[in-house]
Structure formats: C-alpha cells, structure tokens
Short mmCIF file of C-alpha atoms in Angstrom, two decimals:
data_model
loop_
_atom_site.label_atom_id
_atom_site.label_comp_id
_atom_site.label_asym_id
_atom_site.label_seq_id
_atom_site.Cartn_x
_atom_site.Cartn_y
_atom_site.Cartn_z
CA MET A 258 87.60 94.69 144.31
CA GLU A 259 90.54 96.43 142.83
CA ASN A 260 90.49 100.21 142.67
CA GLN A 261 88.72 101.90 139.71
CA TYR A 262 91.15 104.43 139.33
CA ALA A 263 93.82 101.79 138.94
CA TYR A 264 92.87 101.94 135.37
CA VAL A 265 93.63 105.47 135.17
CA VAL A 266 97.08 104.93 136.23
CA VAL A 267 97.38 101.95 134.27
CA PHE A 268 96.25 103.40 131.13
CA GLY A 269 98.57 106.39 131.75
CA ALA A 270 101.46 104.27 132.41
CA VAL A 271 100.72 102.20 128.94
CA GLY A 272 100.64 105.55 127.07
CA ILE A 273 103.63 106.90 128.50
CA CYS A 274 105.56 103.55 127.35
CA PHE A 275 103.47 103.63 123.74
CA VAL A 276 105.12 107.12 123.21
CA ALA A 277 108.32 106.41 125.13
CA LEU A 278 108.49 102.86 122.73
CA THR A 279 107.56 104.63 119.54
CA LEU A 280 110.53 107.51 120.23
CA THR A 281 113.10 104.72 121.03
CA LEU A 282 112.08 102.79 117.80
CA ALA A 283 112.10 105.82 115.48
CA ARG A 284 115.70 106.74 116.82
CA LEU A 285 116.97 103.12 116.00
CA ILE A 286 116.08 103.52 112.43
CA ARG A 287 115.90 106.85 111.46
CA PRO A 288 118.95 108.77 110.05
CA ASN A 289 120.98 111.68 112.55
CA ARG A 290 122.71 113.75 110.35
CA PRO A 291 122.71 117.31 112.13
CA SER A 292 123.62 120.51 110.68
CA LYS A 293 123.86 123.86 112.22
CA THR A 294 121.09 125.28 109.70
CA LYS A 295 118.84 122.44 110.71
CA SER A 296 118.87 122.89 114.04
CA ALA A 297 118.03 126.94 113.94
CA PRO A 298 114.67 127.80 114.75
CA TYR A 299 112.07 128.18 111.63
CA GLU A 300 111.19 131.06 110.36
CA CYS A 301 110.74 130.52 106.88
CA GLY A 302 113.90 130.84 105.69
CA ILE A 303 114.81 133.87 106.91
CA ASP A 304 118.18 134.18 109.68
CA PRO A 305 115.97 134.32 113.25
CA ARG A 306 117.32 137.68 114.98
CA GLU A 307 116.42 137.28 118.54
CA ASP A 308 114.74 134.21 120.82
CA ALA A 309 111.18 134.09 121.21
CA TRP A 310 111.71 134.26 124.98
CA GLN A 311 110.85 137.69 125.20
CA GLN A 312 108.41 139.65 126.73
CA PHE A 313 105.03 139.69 125.40
CA ASN A 314 101.33 140.54 125.78
CA VAL A 315 99.43 137.30 127.23
CA ARG A 316 96.60 138.73 125.78
CA TYR A 317 94.04 136.09 127.04
CA TYR A 318 95.41 137.27 130.84
CA VAL A 319 91.76 138.84 131.33
CA PHE A 320 90.25 135.93 130.01
CA ALA A 321 91.78 133.43 132.08
CA LEU A 322 91.21 135.22 135.31
CA LEU A 323 87.30 134.92 133.96
CA PHE A 324 88.01 131.45 133.33
CA VAL A 325 88.79 130.41 136.78
CA LEU A 326 85.74 132.20 137.87
CA PHE A 327 83.38 130.36 135.61
CA ASP A 328 85.15 126.80 136.05
CA VAL A 329 84.95 127.05 139.86
CA GLU A 330 80.94 127.94 139.36
CA ALA A 331 80.40 125.11 137.20
CA ALA A 332 82.32 122.75 139.58
CA TYR A 333 79.32 124.08 142.42
CA MET A 334 76.81 123.39 139.24
CA TYR A 335 77.54 119.56 139.43
CA PRO A 336 75.97 118.45 142.45
CA TRP A 337 73.15 120.82 141.92
CA ALA A 338 72.59 119.39 138.58
CA ILE A 339 72.31 115.58 139.73
CA ARG A 340 69.59 116.57 142.43
CA VAL A 341 67.97 119.40 140.50
CA GLY A 342 65.05 116.55 139.27
CA LYS A 343 64.23 115.94 142.33
CA LEU A 344 64.42 118.79 144.74
CA GLY A 345 62.25 120.93 142.32
CA MET A 346 61.53 124.35 142.21
CA PHE A 347 63.60 125.45 145.37
CA ALA A 348 66.66 123.84 143.62
CA PHE A 349 65.96 125.91 140.56
CA VAL A 350 65.13 129.41 142.20
CA GLU A 351 68.38 129.27 144.32
CA MET A 352 70.56 128.18 140.86
CA ALA A 353 68.73 131.52 139.09
CA ILE A 354 70.15 133.55 141.87
CA PHE A 355 73.35 132.25 141.47
CA VAL A 356 73.83 132.24 137.55
CA GLY A 357 72.01 135.58 137.76
CA ILE A 358 74.61 137.17 139.79
CA LEU A 359 77.18 135.38 137.49
CA ALA A 360 75.84 136.67 134.48
CA PHE A 361 75.88 140.05 136.08
CA GLY A 362 79.61 139.78 136.74
CA LEU A 363 80.03 138.78 132.95
CA GLY A 364 77.83 141.82 131.87
CA TYR A 365 80.17 143.64 133.64
CA ALA A 366 83.51 142.65 132.51
CA TRP A 367 82.16 142.68 128.94
CA ARG A 368 81.07 146.53 129.57
CA LYS A 369 84.46 147.42 130.97
CA GLY A 370 85.91 146.04 127.36
CA ALA A 371 87.44 143.17 129.63
CA LEU A 372 86.25 140.85 126.64
CA ARG A 373 88.17 143.09 123.83
CA TRP A 374 90.99 141.29 122.25
CA GLU A 375 92.75 143.97 120.86
CA MET G 67 73.57 91.70 125.53
CA SER G 68 75.53 91.11 122.43
CA GLY G 69 77.98 88.46 122.38
CA LEU G 70 81.45 89.64 122.30
CA PRO G 71 81.29 91.83 125.95
CA ALA G 72 79.70 88.66 127.31
CA ALA G 73 82.48 86.59 126.13
CA ALA G 74 84.88 88.82 127.16
CA SER G 75 83.60 89.38 130.97
CA GLY G 76 83.35 84.88 130.84
CA LEU G 77 86.88 85.09 129.83
CA HIS G 78 87.75 87.22 132.41
CA SER G 79 86.25 85.25 135.30
CA SER G 80 87.09 81.62 133.77
CA LEU G 81 90.85 82.86 133.55
CA LEU G 82 90.72 84.39 137.08
CA THR G 83 89.81 81.14 138.50
CA TRP G 84 92.67 79.56 136.45
CA TRP G 85 95.10 81.76 137.72
CA ALA G 86 93.68 81.57 141.55
CA ASP G 87 93.71 77.47 141.43
CA ARG G 88 97.71 78.07 140.92
CA GLY G 89 97.61 80.06 143.94
CA LEU G 90 99.13 82.89 142.38
CA PRO G 91 97.60 86.59 143.95
CA PRO G 92 94.37 88.00 142.59
CA TRP G 93 96.02 91.42 142.29
CA VAL G 94 98.67 90.32 139.47
CA PHE G 95 96.16 89.33 137.60
CA ASP G 96 94.23 92.35 137.89
CA ALA G 97 97.16 93.91 137.10
CA ILE G 98 97.89 92.03 133.95
CA TRP G 99 94.16 92.29 132.75
CA MET G 100 94.31 96.19 133.20
CA VAL G 101 97.60 96.58 131.26
CA LEU G 102 95.82 94.01 128.36
CA MET G 103 92.89 96.50 128.50
CA ALA G 104 95.07 99.67 128.09
CA ALA G 105 97.28 98.03 125.29
CA ILE G 106 94.01 96.90 123.35
CA VAL G 107 92.74 100.45 123.68
CA THR G 108 95.58 101.93 122.41
CA VAL G 109 95.86 99.40 119.30
CA PHE G 110 92.48 100.56 118.43
CA VAL G 111 93.28 104.08 118.84
CA LEU G 112 96.36 103.85 116.13
CA LEU G 113 93.77 101.85 113.72
CA THR G 114 91.41 104.41 114.39
CA VAL G 115 93.73 107.15 113.66
CA LEU G 116 95.04 105.69 110.35
CA PHE G 117 91.52 105.50 109.28
CA LEU G 118 90.73 108.45 110.10
CA VAL G 119 93.25 110.59 108.18
CA TRP G 120 92.31 108.90 105.44
CA VAL G 121 88.79 109.29 105.56
CA GLU G 122 89.68 113.03 106.42
CA ARG G 123 91.82 113.24 102.65
CA LYS G 124 89.08 111.68 100.93
CA ILE G 125 86.67 114.00 102.03
CA SER G 126 88.51 117.00 101.69
CA GLY G 127 89.50 115.86 98.27
CA ASP G 128 85.82 114.84 97.50
CA ILE G 129 84.63 118.51 98.68
CA GLN G 130 87.53 120.12 96.52
CA SER G 131 86.81 118.26 93.34
CA ARG G 132 90.05 115.84 93.69
CA VAL G 133 90.06 112.17 94.13
CA GLY G 134 92.60 112.08 97.20
CA PRO G 135 94.85 109.30 98.21
CA ASN G 136 94.58 106.86 95.07
CA ARG G 137 97.81 104.65 94.51
CA THR G 138 98.98 103.09 97.94
CA GLY G 139 96.94 100.43 99.01
CA GLY G 140 94.68 99.55 95.93
CA ARG G 141 92.15 101.88 94.05
CA PHE G 142 91.24 103.75 97.28
CA GLY G 143 94.58 104.71 98.64
CA LEU G 144 93.76 102.64 102.06
CA LEU G 145 97.42 102.18 103.33
CA GLN G 146 98.38 105.82 102.37
CA THR G 147 98.26 106.65 105.96
CA ALA G 148 99.92 103.57 107.27
CA ALA G 149 102.99 104.51 104.75
CA ASP G 150 102.70 107.89 105.67
CA ALA G 151 103.36 106.53 109.38
CA LEU G 152 106.24 104.71 108.45
CA LYS G 153 107.71 107.37 106.35
CA LEU G 154 107.84 109.56 109.71
CA LEU G 155 109.34 106.81 111.38
CA THR G 156 112.10 106.83 109.41
CA LYS G 157 112.76 110.81 109.46
CA GLU G 158 115.36 112.53 110.77
CA ASP G 159 114.37 113.77 114.25
CA ILE G 160 115.60 117.80 114.72
CA ILE G 161 115.56 119.28 118.05
CA PRO G 162 116.32 123.16 117.43
CA GLU G 163 119.70 123.99 119.19
CA CYS G 164 118.14 126.68 121.32
CA ALA G 165 115.11 124.78 122.30
CA ASP G 166 114.08 123.91 126.06
CA ARG G 167 115.39 120.38 125.63
CA PRO G 168 113.24 118.69 128.38
CA ILE G 169 109.98 120.86 127.88
CA PHE G 170 110.16 120.08 124.01
CA VAL G 171 110.81 116.49 124.74
CA LEU G 172 108.07 115.97 127.28
CA ALA G 173 105.06 118.07 125.39
CA PRO G 174 104.17 115.11 123.19
CA PHE G 175 103.65 112.34 126.24
CA LEU G 176 101.49 115.70 127.47
CA VAL G 177 99.41 115.57 124.63
CA PHE G 178 99.01 112.49 123.63
CA VAL G 179 98.65 110.35 127.20
CA PRO G 180 95.33 112.06 128.17
CA VAL G 181 93.72 111.68 125.24
CA LEU G 182 94.36 108.13 125.90
CA VAL G 183 93.42 108.07 129.06
CA VAL G 184 89.84 109.40 128.59
CA PHE G 185 89.15 106.51 126.26
CA LEU G 186 88.77 104.33 129.31
CA ILE G 187 85.10 105.60 129.72
CA VAL G 188 83.77 105.26 126.22
CA PRO G 189 81.32 103.28 126.54
CA PHE G 190 80.76 101.11 123.11
CA GLY G 191 78.23 98.84 124.26
CA GLU G 192 76.27 97.67 127.23
CA HIS G 193 79.26 95.88 129.38
CA TRP G 194 81.82 97.27 126.68
CA ILE G 195 83.30 99.89 128.84
CA VAL G 196 87.10 99.44 130.16
CA LYS G 197 85.88 101.28 133.37
CA ASP G 198 82.45 103.30 134.03
CA LEU G 199 84.52 105.56 136.79
CA ASN G 200 82.11 106.56 139.44
CA LEU G 201 83.25 110.71 138.38
CA GLY G 202 82.50 109.83 134.48
CA VAL G 203 81.84 113.15 132.94
CA LEU G 204 84.06 115.16 135.39
CA PHE G 205 87.06 112.95 134.81
CA VAL G 206 86.94 113.53 131.39
CA VAL G 207 86.67 117.41 131.69
CA ALA G 208 89.18 117.42 133.87
CA VAL G 209 91.76 115.08 131.71
CA SER G 210 90.48 116.10 128.42
CA ALA G 211 91.75 119.85 129.35
CA LEU G 212 95.30 118.58 129.97
CA PRO G 213 96.31 118.32 126.53
CA VAL G 214 96.54 122.27 126.04
CA ILE G 215 99.45 122.21 128.62
CA GLY G 216 101.45 119.92 126.31
CA ILE G 217 100.51 121.93 123.43
CA PHE G 218 102.06 125.49 125.30
CA MET G 219 105.15 122.94 126.78
CA ALA G 220 105.83 122.70 122.83
CA GLY G 221 105.06 126.26 121.68
CA TRP G 222 107.53 127.52 124.70
CA GLY G 223 110.00 124.71 124.58
CA SER G 224 110.45 125.14 120.71
CA ASN G 225 111.61 128.66 121.13
CA ASN G 226 110.42 129.97 117.68
CA LYS G 227 107.73 132.58 117.50
CA TRP G 228 105.52 130.82 115.21
CA ALA G 229 105.31 128.19 117.87
CA LEU G 230 105.00 130.38 120.63
CA LEU G 231 101.97 132.57 118.98
CA GLY G 232 100.22 129.33 118.43
CA ALA G 233 100.68 128.05 121.89
CA VAL G 234 99.30 131.59 123.23
CA ARG G 235 96.05 131.33 120.94
CA ALA G 236 95.86 127.73 121.97
CA VAL G 237 95.72 128.40 125.66
CA GLY G 238 93.41 131.42 125.24
CA GLN G 239 91.11 129.38 123.37
CA ALA G 240 91.06 126.28 125.19
CA ILE G 241 90.10 128.21 128.03
CA SER G 242 87.71 130.12 126.74
CA TYR G 243 85.74 127.38 125.09
CA GLU G 244 86.15 125.27 128.22
CA ILE G 245 83.01 127.17 129.85
CA PRO G 246 80.44 126.22 127.35
CA LEU G 247 81.63 122.80 127.03
CA ILE G 248 81.43 122.00 131.03
CA LEU G 249 77.71 124.08 130.97
CA ALA G 250 76.79 122.00 128.15
CA LEU G 251 77.88 118.92 130.09
CA VAL G 252 75.85 120.16 133.03
CA CYS G 253 72.44 120.26 131.08
CA VAL G 254 73.12 116.49 130.26
CA VAL G 255 73.93 115.73 134.09
CA VAL G 256 70.30 117.30 134.91
CA PHE G 257 68.32 115.02 132.78
CA ALA G 258 70.68 112.13 133.68
CA GLY G 259 70.71 112.68 137.54
CA SER G 260 74.13 110.95 137.58
CA ILE G 261 78.02 111.85 136.12
CA ARG G 262 78.51 108.30 135.83
CA ILE G 263 78.97 107.19 132.13
CA GLY G 264 76.73 104.01 132.60
CA ASP G 265 73.75 106.08 133.95
CA ILE G 266 73.96 108.79 131.50
CA VAL G 267 73.66 106.30 128.92
CA SER G 268 70.60 104.01 130.31
CA ALA G 269 68.65 107.22 130.64
CA GLN G 270 68.82 107.42 127.21
CA ARG G 271 67.63 103.48 126.15
CA ASP G 272 64.74 102.43 124.17
CA GLY G 273 65.52 105.93 122.13
CA HIS G 274 64.72 108.34 124.76
CA TRP G 275 67.99 110.06 123.36
CA PHE G 276 68.86 112.99 124.95
CA ILE G 277 69.20 115.07 121.77
CA THR G 278 65.29 114.21 121.46
CA ARG G 279 64.58 116.20 124.75
CA PHE G 280 64.14 119.69 124.91
CA PRO G 281 65.73 121.94 125.67
CA LEU G 282 68.94 119.33 125.59
CA GLN G 283 69.13 120.27 121.71
CA ILE G 284 70.96 123.52 122.94
CA ALA G 285 73.03 121.85 124.41
CA PHE G 286 73.92 119.46 122.17
CA LEU G 287 74.49 122.53 119.94
CA LEU G 288 76.62 124.15 122.24
CA TYR G 289 78.99 120.88 123.02
CA PHE G 290 79.32 120.83 119.40
CA VAL G 291 80.86 123.99 118.82
CA ALA G 292 82.92 123.94 121.78
CA ALA G 293 84.16 120.29 121.19
CA MET G 294 85.23 121.35 117.96
CA ALA G 295 87.36 124.29 119.34
CA GLU G 296 88.34 121.90 121.75
CA VAL G 297 90.02 119.66 118.84
CA ASN G 298 91.04 122.78 116.95
CA ARG G 299 89.38 122.03 113.96
CA VAL G 300 88.39 124.53 110.96
CA PRO G 301 87.10 127.32 111.90
CA PHE G 302 88.82 127.16 114.87
CA ASP G 303 92.18 125.99 114.30
CA LEU G 304 94.04 129.13 114.84
CA PRO G 305 96.99 127.40 117.22
CA GLU G 306 97.64 125.60 113.57
CA ALA G 307 96.88 127.58 110.94
CA GLU G 308 98.85 126.55 108.50
CA SER G 309 98.69 129.59 106.49
CA GLU G 310 99.45 131.95 108.90
CA LEU G 311 101.69 130.64 112.07
CA VAL G 312 103.07 127.50 109.13
CA ALA G 313 102.01 124.96 111.26
CA GLY G 314 101.78 127.03 115.01
CA TYR G 315 102.83 125.02 118.16
CA HIS G 316 104.30 121.59 116.32
CA VAL G 317 106.10 123.91 113.55
CA GLU G 318 109.56 122.52 114.79
CA TYR G 319 108.75 118.85 115.67
CA SER G 320 109.53 116.27 113.12
CA GLY G 321 109.38 112.66 112.57
CA MET G 322 108.27 110.47 114.81
CA ARG G 323 107.42 113.56 117.32
CA PHE G 324 105.39 115.49 115.29
CA ALA G 325 103.38 112.17 114.38
CA LEU G 326 102.57 111.75 117.75
CA PHE G 327 100.96 115.49 117.71
CA PHE G 328 98.94 114.30 114.83
CA LEU G 329 97.79 111.18 116.93
CA ALA G 330 96.48 112.99 119.48
CA GLU G 331 94.78 114.87 117.57
CA PHE G 332 92.89 112.64 115.84
CA ALA G 333 92.51 110.22 118.51
CA HIS G 334 91.23 113.50 120.47
CA LEU G 335 88.63 114.22 117.41
CA PHE G 336 87.72 110.88 117.69
CA PHE G 337 86.92 110.63 121.32
CA VAL G 338 84.85 114.19 121.27
CA ALA G 339 82.89 112.41 118.65
CA ALA G 340 82.19 109.41 120.65
CA PHE G 341 81.54 111.39 123.73
CA CYS G 342 79.29 113.44 122.14
CA THR G 343 77.25 109.83 121.06
CA THR G 344 77.14 108.91 124.29
CA LEU G 345 75.97 112.10 126.03
CA PHE G 346 73.30 112.96 123.26
CA LEU G 347 72.85 110.26 120.99
CA GLY G 348 71.91 107.62 123.14
CA ALA G 349 75.31 105.67 122.64
CA TRP G 350 74.77 102.19 121.63
CA ASP G 351 71.14 102.54 121.84
CA GLY G 352 69.62 101.36 118.59
CA PRO G 353 67.12 98.56 117.05
CA TRP G 354 68.89 95.16 115.14
CA LEU G 355 72.15 95.73 114.69
CA PRO G 356 74.84 95.12 117.42
CA PRO G 357 75.22 98.18 119.88
CA ALA G 358 79.07 98.27 119.10
CA LEU G 359 78.18 99.42 115.40
CA TRP G 360 75.32 101.36 116.31
CA PHE G 361 78.07 103.41 118.40
CA LEU G 362 80.73 103.47 115.79
CA ILE G 363 77.91 104.25 113.24
CA LYS G 364 76.84 107.38 115.44
CA THR G 365 80.49 108.70 116.26
CA TYR G 366 81.30 108.25 112.63
CA ALA G 367 78.09 110.54 111.38
CA VAL G 368 79.53 113.48 113.97
CA ILE G 369 83.09 112.62 112.47
CA LEU G 370 81.47 113.02 109.23
CA VAL G 371 79.98 116.39 110.07
CA ILE G 372 82.84 118.00 112.20
CA MET G 373 84.88 117.29 108.91
CA TRP G 374 82.37 118.70 106.35
CA VAL G 375 82.18 121.73 108.74
CA ARG G 376 86.21 121.76 108.42
CA TRP G 377 86.30 121.92 104.62
CA THR G 378 83.70 124.10 104.03
CA ILE G 379 84.13 127.03 106.65
CA PRO G 380 87.10 129.47 106.72
CA ARG G 381 89.23 129.94 109.66
CA LEU G 382 87.72 132.56 111.97
CA ARG G 383 90.13 135.59 113.48
CA ILE G 384 91.09 134.95 117.18
CA ASP G 385 89.16 138.09 118.47
CA GLN G 386 86.27 136.53 116.38
CA VAL G 387 87.07 133.27 118.23
CA MET G 388 87.54 134.72 121.47
CA GLY G 389 84.34 136.75 121.45
CA PHE G 390 82.22 134.42 120.22
CA ALA G 391 83.09 132.09 123.02
CA TRP G 392 82.50 134.81 125.94
CA LYS G 393 79.65 136.97 124.66
CA CYS G 394 77.72 134.36 122.76
CA LEU G 395 78.27 130.96 123.79
CA VAL G 396 78.97 131.70 127.39
CA PRO G 397 75.44 133.28 127.84
CA ILE G 398 73.54 130.68 125.84
CA GLY G 399 75.62 128.44 128.28
CA LEU G 400 73.80 129.71 131.03
CA LEU G 401 70.38 130.26 130.00
CA ALA G 402 70.80 126.18 128.61
CA VAL G 403 71.56 125.60 132.35
CA LEU G 404 68.56 127.96 134.03
CA ALA G 405 66.25 126.30 130.68
CA THR G 406 67.24 122.65 131.73
CA GLY G 407 66.63 123.43 135.41
CA LEU G 408 63.44 125.01 134.75
CA VAL G 409 62.16 121.84 133.12
CA ALA G 410 63.85 119.63 135.39
CA ALA G 411 62.24 120.98 138.17
CA VAL G 412 58.92 121.84 136.93
CA TRP G 413 57.92 118.57 135.20
CA GLY G 414 60.69 116.36 137.27
CA VAL G 415 63.37 113.83 135.49
CA PRO G 416 61.79 110.70 134.05
#
C-alpha cells in the first residue's frame, strides 16, 4: 500500500511541471521586443514617480491577529465535531463555554473598534 | 456502481499484474499511475476552464442583453476561449524593470499548483476519486488557502501600486472569509462524524443530502458566501476590481503568465462549486443518471448561481467586505456550530 500523501507530492510536481512547460512553450513562440516604456510600471499612462515599496498602513493587521486566534480555535473544533454526536450533551456544553469565551473576545474587539476599517 | 470507475480499477489491477509478472518493482508502477492520474486531472481542469470561461461570457452576455462570443467555432463561439488561450500563448511576456524578478516569476506557480492539488479529493463518483485522503476536509482548508500567498507575491513582486493595493485587499479578504468557511465545514463534520470526503458523501446517500438537514442550511449559506469571497468573485472581487485597481494584483502580468492566473481562478471556482456539491448536495448521489453526471450537473448548477450573482450584484467597498465577514458571518458561524452541535447532542447523529 503506497503512502496516500505521495499523491499530493506527485500532483504538486505535475502542477509545477505543467506551469513550467507552458511558460517554456510560450517563450519559444512569443516575440520578444523589450523597450524602456514597456518595462515601466503601469500607472495608466502617467510616469510613475516612486516605488510601490514604501511604508504603508497594513490595515488588516488587527484582522490578521484575530484571524490567527479564530483559526487556532477552529482547529480545536474539528476533533470535537467528529465526536459530538456520540458524546452528547456534555461535549456540547463544553463547546458552548469555549465558543462563549471566544464570542466575548470578538465582542470586546468589536467594542474597541478593532473591526473598523478606516 | 457505474461502469467507468470499475473499468478503471480493473485496468489498474490487471496492469499491475502485468507489471509484476515482468519482475519490475511495484513502486515504479505506482509512481507512473500517480503521474498519469495527475496528468488526467490537469487536462480535465484545462478543458473545464476553457468551457467555464465560455459559459461565463455567454451568461454575462445574456444578462446584459448581448450575444456574447458568436464567431469563433460556429454559431455559439465555442472555440472562442481556446483561441484566446492560443493568443495569450503567443503574446510577448513583459516583466517590469523594477519588479522583484524571482518573486514575480514564482507567483503564478504558487497560485496555480495548490488549486490543482485540491482536485485530488473531488469525488466525481463512488470510486471516482483520485485519493480519499484521511484528512479530507482539513487538507482542503490548508491547501486552498495557499493561493493567496501567491497573490500577495504577485502584488508585491510587481512593484506597482495597483498591484500592491490589490494584494493587500486579497490578503485581508482571504483571512477574514477563511473563518466563516472553516466554521461552516465544522458543521458538516458534526453531521458526518468524519473529515474523510468518502464518509461525508456516504452519510448523504439516498437523498439525505446535508442541505435538507436542519440546521445545515445556515452552514450552506455561510459556505456559499465565504467561498465566493475566497475565489474573489463579485461582489467580493476587490483584489481585482477592474474599474478601480485596473486589474489588481496581476496588472503587470502579460501573456502566458497572466493566463495562468486566469486558469487558476476559474479552476478554483470549479473546485469551490464541486466541494459545495460534495458537502451539501450529496455529491454524486441521485437517481437514474450515472453518478459522475449527477456530480457535474450539481456542480454546474452551483457555478451558474455564482455567475448569476456576479453579473447581478455590484462590488462592495472594502470596509463593507471586512465588516460583513467579522460582524455578520463570524457570529453567525459560531451560532451555526453551536446549533449543529446541540442538534447532534440531543438527537444524535444518524
């Protein structure tokens, strides 16, 4: 019996080969006439004045922190989800407390204005 | 059991015997078989995308009282997208001078490859699944979240302000809608009692589709909305937003590199619909027709609804998109998980 995750590796490899092959094929048949204007960043016809790589406000930063919290929480939910039908009320009450605490945290973040995108 | 999968597994075992009779190592056969499967899936994805783009253009034409493609390949323009693909293949490839070259070049790989890999677990029929991984749902969640990294690489590597803005929006949106998506999947897992795709499908056999079971309808709606956001479809197409960011994260991509983003996007759309069918609409379950046909009918029905939404509803603002995820979908998701858990705890899972 082969390892089932070998399929994942093979699919990934075939995907990479496919992308590489199409790009190589395109390279063989496409024209290549570079010019200064062509290789300038596209800004709707206006000459770009500065790099795009400068300090900017990553507005989703707080969302990203919340995301990590909720993602980990969701990872805890899966083992519970598989068994809750068999474990019954006890498991449900436990998850209700867990979700309650999380919901309280979300409510707190909301109240503090962390969910505003301004 | 329909004929085709049985024939395929029969072919597999007889070829394996033939191979072993010649004293060749079986792992080589396994490797060849896996590559063959991957190649078949790749071709399937390519053809599906060509077809889907045509469908989308026809539908958009219809909704906007136009004809849509109608010249190339007969009256219905069936070969239009194939012609477009060929055109893109012969177009010049421009990498901006000030771009971060390695990141710029790697981005299409990271966007396309994960989308191809998740097709591993799409159950087209009873045994018509490439590999029913034991982590099923978790595998999908993990792998289908990867393309957004490629999108950010594309946006950052382009060194273009439009692209960067699009990429920032893409990440913000993807991480926000990931949560309701995962919560919706938890509800399904509660009823299936397993994260294997095969078990989830067999729990819905003979018309017991999960969408008919209270309270999974909430999970279905959550999944549907979150999935549209995950594949950046209107009304959640802010990372691309033609009319404000020109094309967003792939504005600097041209020729085949651009085509790969397009390919990945439509392949992801098909996957999301197929997964929706698997989780809520009973996958291949249905009377009279062969299972694979049922699966495709349901998947295309979901895709048509997604396209219909795209050409009907205007784009949201980014603050609305984020607020909707966190202030509306996440609380609903938490409630849905609790409701599902309560139903399962009180009445048990049949």
